[in-house]
Amino acid sequence: MNIHNLDFLQSGRWNGLAFFSGWQPTVAGTVDITDPATGQHVANVGFGGAADIARAAREAKAAQKGWAKMLALERAKILNRAADLLEEHGAELAPWIMRESGSIHTKAMIEIEHGALFIRHAATLATAATGTFLPGMDERTHYARRVPHGVVGVISPFNFPLVLSIRSIAPALALGNTVVHKPDPRTPISGGIIIARIFEEAGLPQGVLHIIPGGAEAGEALCTDDNIAMISFTGSARGGSKVGELCGKHLKKVQLELGGKNALIILDDADLDVAASNAAWGAFLHQGQICMATGLVLAEEPIAAGLAERLAVKAAHLPVGDPSSHQVALGPIISDQQVAGIQAIVDDAVAKGAKLLAGGIHDGRYYKATVLSGVTPGMRAFDEEIFGPVACIVSFKSDEDAVELANRSEYGLAAGVISGNVGRAMALGDQLNVGQLHINDQTVNGGPYAPFGGRGKSGNGSRMGGPADIEEFTQWQWVSVKDQAAAYPF
Ligand code: NAD
């Protein structure tokens, strides 16, 4: 970490601006960023509308051919320099992430470390061999190669803004695309300005990356712009459905990474203290505002009460407050509206017979770690993604029963199974309808080398990361070569 130079981000060069080919104002004006913990002003950035997106897309298209022609090794070097800068300035950048998104320090550092890893992984893609010779169909030489789509539009959410933006931007760039990125307007510094700064300092040519903070209007403008070939979207199923509809209409490739209601299944032979700790981390990290958060804790009947008791004790001891000024485990929820949504789901569960064992209350945006037991289908807490720090305990009688309960969800992102018997856990896990399965771990896991994504309403079958990146951010081109052109019968 570079602790001597603390003005990497605070130079004032980006205040009130967006990142086109350099820092420039948007037509649509600016947006104020406030700390969700205190309501205090953090900064002001350029806010993009349809005209700004159109301009960025034009400039990105103009820059794409030159960027794709640059030697792969040179593209990889720029990416690796950007990763170095993110790590070197991590100590300065983490407090921005904390203030803007209400993150505790641990979570902010996870974003920085994983962000750098995602960029380094992407750099390896730039130099990977991505083509194949085809069997002879005639006397010609035939081969197929992967080529970039052109301009990729990226849309990212507020909860892990840095990592979830980088995991699309970095592989898209590495593989020869240029990018127009629209971070969530509540977290444009962590999800945009930091990324622009590291690539700017790393020597990325102007025009290759545009970062325009904006809302749904700017996002929809990306989906309908003819200069954009692909959209990489991370967010809610509602937003994703609209994005998918627009991309379908405008015939664009679209990658949708959406919500989740992820089951952690705890079998009767599990170590209960370890299992409770897994459930607490999965349900409460970043106030439960994670797509892979443990949304249901399915506990086998003989251990359900013991597990609930341990989890309630843990929840009661987790301090909640402003992460920038106090040592806390949970920071604020992103908005008052989101707090009201969490409370409504908890109240619905209690009204329908669930037991509130801890929490269930909030002080402004500080929502206490909450444990509900006796949650059953038909309660909103069972059926819906909560995006709040609520552990919902559901008891089950048999492994078949656990599979049936877990597979009821319309989502299918992640699941975990904890048991003293790995074979039993794997046999159960094999039956779960999810994109990522963790045996003897909770549901919150991610990283650059694994294909990340979900089934059902968690996405459209696309994956991000690892072997999926080349598949997603390039397309096949068939090339045939004759020594000489020959005449046809016509
Ligand atoms: P959201 O869909 O409201 O917003 C996400 C992004 O989409 C933001 O940048 C927003 O401005 C933009 N957007 C919203 N409506 C749009 C539209 N009509 N057209 C284009 N862009 C639009 O999501 P949110 O509620 O802010 O984020 C939380 C959701 O994201 C949760 O459901 C969570 O599970 C999901 N999520 C999924 C993943 C994943 O990898 N699967 C990761 C993080 C979050």
PDB file of C-alpha atoms and ligand atoms in Angstrom, residues 155-160 164 167 182-186 214-220 223 233-240 242-243 246 257-260 290-292 385 387 411 413 452-453 458 464, ligand 1:
ATOM      1  CA  ILE A 155     -24.232  -1.420 -16.160  1.00  0.00           C
ATOM      2  CA  SER A 156     -23.430  -2.141 -12.503  1.00  0.00           C
ATOM      3  CA  PRO A 157     -25.194  -1.950  -9.102  1.00  0.00           C
ATOM      4  CA  PHE A 158     -24.460  -0.175  -5.803  1.00  0.00           C
ATOM      5  CA  ASN A 159     -23.615  -3.053  -3.480  1.00  0.00           C
ATOM      6  CA  PHE A 160     -20.133  -4.191  -4.607  1.00  0.00           C
ATOM      7  CA  LEU A 164     -18.897  -5.756 -10.112  1.00  0.00           C
ATOM      8  CA  ARG A 167     -15.311  -7.866 -13.586  1.00  0.00           C
ATOM      9  CA  LYS A 182     -22.657   3.315 -16.398  1.00  0.00           C
ATOM     10  CA  PRO A 183     -22.238   2.831 -12.655  1.00  0.00           C
ATOM     11  CA  ASP A 184     -25.177   3.219 -10.256  1.00  0.00           C
ATOM     12  CA  PRO A 185     -25.634   6.958  -9.574  1.00  0.00           C
ATOM     13  CA  ARG A 186     -25.434   6.300  -5.788  1.00  0.00           C
ATOM     14  CA  GLY A 214     -26.387   7.788 -14.589  1.00  0.00           C
ATOM     15  CA  GLY A 215     -29.746   6.225 -13.824  1.00  0.00           C
ATOM     16  CA  ALA A 216     -32.169   3.992 -15.721  1.00  0.00           C
ATOM     17  CA  GLU A 217     -32.489   6.498 -18.580  1.00  0.00           C
ATOM     18  CA  ALA A 218     -28.749   6.348 -19.300  1.00  0.00           C
ATOM     19  CA  GLY A 219     -28.832   2.553 -18.920  1.00  0.00           C
ATOM     20  CA  GLU A 220     -31.659   2.250 -21.433  1.00  0.00           C
ATOM     21  CA  CYS A 223     -29.211  -0.751 -24.618  1.00  0.00           C
ATOM     22  CA  PHE A 233     -25.657  -5.975 -16.832  1.00  0.00           C
ATOM     23  CA  THR A 234     -25.500  -6.729 -13.109  1.00  0.00           C
ATOM     24  CA  GLY A 235     -28.521  -5.782 -11.012  1.00  0.00           C
ATOM     25  CA  SER A 236     -32.072  -6.733 -10.112  1.00  0.00           C
ATOM     26  CA  ALA A 237     -34.303  -9.139 -12.019  1.00  0.00           C
ATOM     27  CA  ARG A 238     -36.668  -6.220 -12.686  1.00  0.00           C
ATOM     28  CA  GLY A 239     -33.916  -4.045 -14.216  1.00  0.00           C
ATOM     29  CA  GLY A 240     -32.454  -7.037 -16.040  1.00  0.00           C
ATOM     30  CA  LYS A 242     -36.103  -4.429 -19.034  1.00  0.00           C
ATOM     31  CA  VAL A 243     -32.499  -4.484 -20.262  1.00  0.00           C
ATOM     32  CA  LEU A 246     -34.435  -3.663 -25.053  1.00  0.00           C
ATOM     33  CA  GLU A 257     -26.370 -11.283 -13.727  1.00  0.00           C
ATOM     34  CA  LEU A 258     -29.370 -10.815 -11.443  1.00  0.00           C
ATOM     35  CA  GLY A 259     -30.715 -11.523  -7.965  1.00  0.00           C
ATOM     36  CA  GLY A 260     -30.660 -14.567  -5.737  1.00  0.00           C
ATOM     37  CA  ILE A 290     -25.219  -9.199  -1.730  1.00  0.00           C
ATOM     38  CA  CYS A 291     -26.737 -11.205  -4.567  1.00  0.00           C
ATOM     39  CA  MET A 292     -25.171 -14.388  -3.114  1.00  0.00           C
ATOM     40  CA  GLU A 385     -34.778 -11.683  -2.011  1.00  0.00           C
ATOM     41  CA  PHE A 387     -31.283  -7.513   0.468  1.00  0.00           C
ATOM     42  CA  TYR A 411     -33.824 -17.757  -8.581  1.00  0.00           C
ATOM     43  CA  LEU A 413     -27.677 -18.333  -8.050  1.00  0.00           C
ATOM     44  CA  PHE A 452     -20.070 -16.778 -11.914  1.00  0.00           C
ATOM     45  CA  GLY A 453     -23.788 -16.694 -12.636  1.00  0.00           C
ATOM     46  CA  SER A 458     -30.773 -15.137 -11.546  1.00  0.00           C
ATOM     47  CA  MET A 464     -18.731 -13.997 -15.741  1.00  0.00           C
TER      48      MET A 464
HETATM   49  P1  NAD B   1     -31.138  -2.288 -10.110  1.00  0.00           P
HETATM   50  O1  NAD B   1     -31.521  -3.252 -11.172  1.00  0.00           O
HETATM   51  O2  NAD B   1     -32.162  -1.338  -9.629  1.00  0.00           O
HETATM   52  O3  NAD B   1     -29.890  -1.381 -10.592  1.00  0.00           O
HETATM   53  C1  NAD B   1     -28.704  -1.943 -11.094  1.00  0.00           C
HETATM   54  C2  NAD B   1     -28.159  -1.050 -12.193  1.00  0.00           C
HETATM   55  O4  NAD B   1     -29.083  -1.029 -13.272  1.00  0.00           O
HETATM   56  C3  NAD B   1     -27.979   0.411 -11.776  1.00  0.00           C
HETATM   57  O5  NAD B   1     -26.841   0.931 -12.422  1.00  0.00           O
HETATM   58  C4  NAD B   1     -29.244   1.065 -12.299  1.00  0.00           C
HETATM   59  O6  NAD B   1     -29.087   2.454 -12.538  1.00  0.00           O
HETATM   60  C5  NAD B   1     -29.447   0.296 -13.588  1.00  0.00           C
HETATM   61  N1  NAD B   1     -30.824   0.237 -14.079  1.00  0.00           N
HETATM   62  C6  NAD B   1     -31.966   0.177 -13.345  1.00  0.00           C
HETATM   63  N2  NAD B   1     -33.035   0.108 -14.171  1.00  0.00           N
HETATM   64  C7  NAD B   1     -32.545   0.098 -15.440  1.00  0.00           C
HETATM   65  C8  NAD B   1     -33.157   0.048 -16.725  1.00  0.00           C
HETATM   66  N3  NAD B   1     -34.484   0.011 -16.896  1.00  0.00           N
HETATM   67  N4  NAD B   1     -32.356   0.055 -17.819  1.00  0.00           N
HETATM   68  C9  NAD B   1     -31.012   0.089 -17.678  1.00  0.00           C
HETATM   69  N5  NAD B   1     -30.383   0.179 -16.483  1.00  0.00           N
HETATM   70  C10 NAD B   1     -31.144   0.178 -15.372  1.00  0.00           C
HETATM   71  O7  NAD B   1     -30.521  -3.141  -8.928  1.00  0.00           O
HETATM   72  P2  NAD B   1     -30.286  -2.711  -7.416  1.00  0.00           P
HETATM   73  O8  NAD B   1     -31.544  -2.941  -6.675  1.00  0.00           O
HETATM   74  O9  NAD B   1     -29.683  -1.386  -7.318  1.00  0.00           O
HETATM   75  O10 NAD B   1     -29.191  -3.804  -7.022  1.00  0.00           O
HETATM   76  C11 NAD B   1     -29.479  -4.905  -6.278  1.00  0.00           C
HETATM   77  C12 NAD B   1     -29.865  -6.087  -7.147  1.00  0.00           C
HETATM   78  O11 NAD B   1     -28.752  -6.487  -7.940  1.00  0.00           O
HETATM   79  C13 NAD B   1     -30.232  -7.302  -6.314  1.00  0.00           C
HETATM   80  O12 NAD B   1     -31.331  -7.961  -6.888  1.00  0.00           O
HETATM   81  C14 NAD B   1     -28.984  -8.157  -6.393  1.00  0.00           C
HETATM   82  O13 NAD B   1     -29.199  -9.526  -6.163  1.00  0.00           O
HETATM   83  C15 NAD B   1     -28.520  -7.887  -7.784  1.00  0.00           C
HETATM   84  N6  NAD B   1     -27.099  -8.209  -7.931  1.00  0.00           N
HETATM   85  C16 NAD B   1     -26.746  -9.289  -8.694  1.00  0.00           C
HETATM   86  C17 NAD B   1     -25.412  -9.660  -8.789  1.00  0.00           C
HETATM   87  C18 NAD B   1     -24.979 -10.855  -9.609  1.00  0.00           C
HETATM   88  O14 NAD B   1     -23.805 -10.956  -9.939  1.00  0.00           O
HETATM   89  N7  NAD B   1     -25.858 -11.777  -9.944  1.00  0.00           N
HETATM   90  C19 NAD B   1     -24.438  -8.923  -8.116  1.00  0.00           C
HETATM   91  C20 NAD B   1     -24.855  -7.830  -7.336  1.00  0.00           C
HETATM   92  C21 NAD B   1     -26.184  -7.478  -7.263  1.00  0.00           C
END
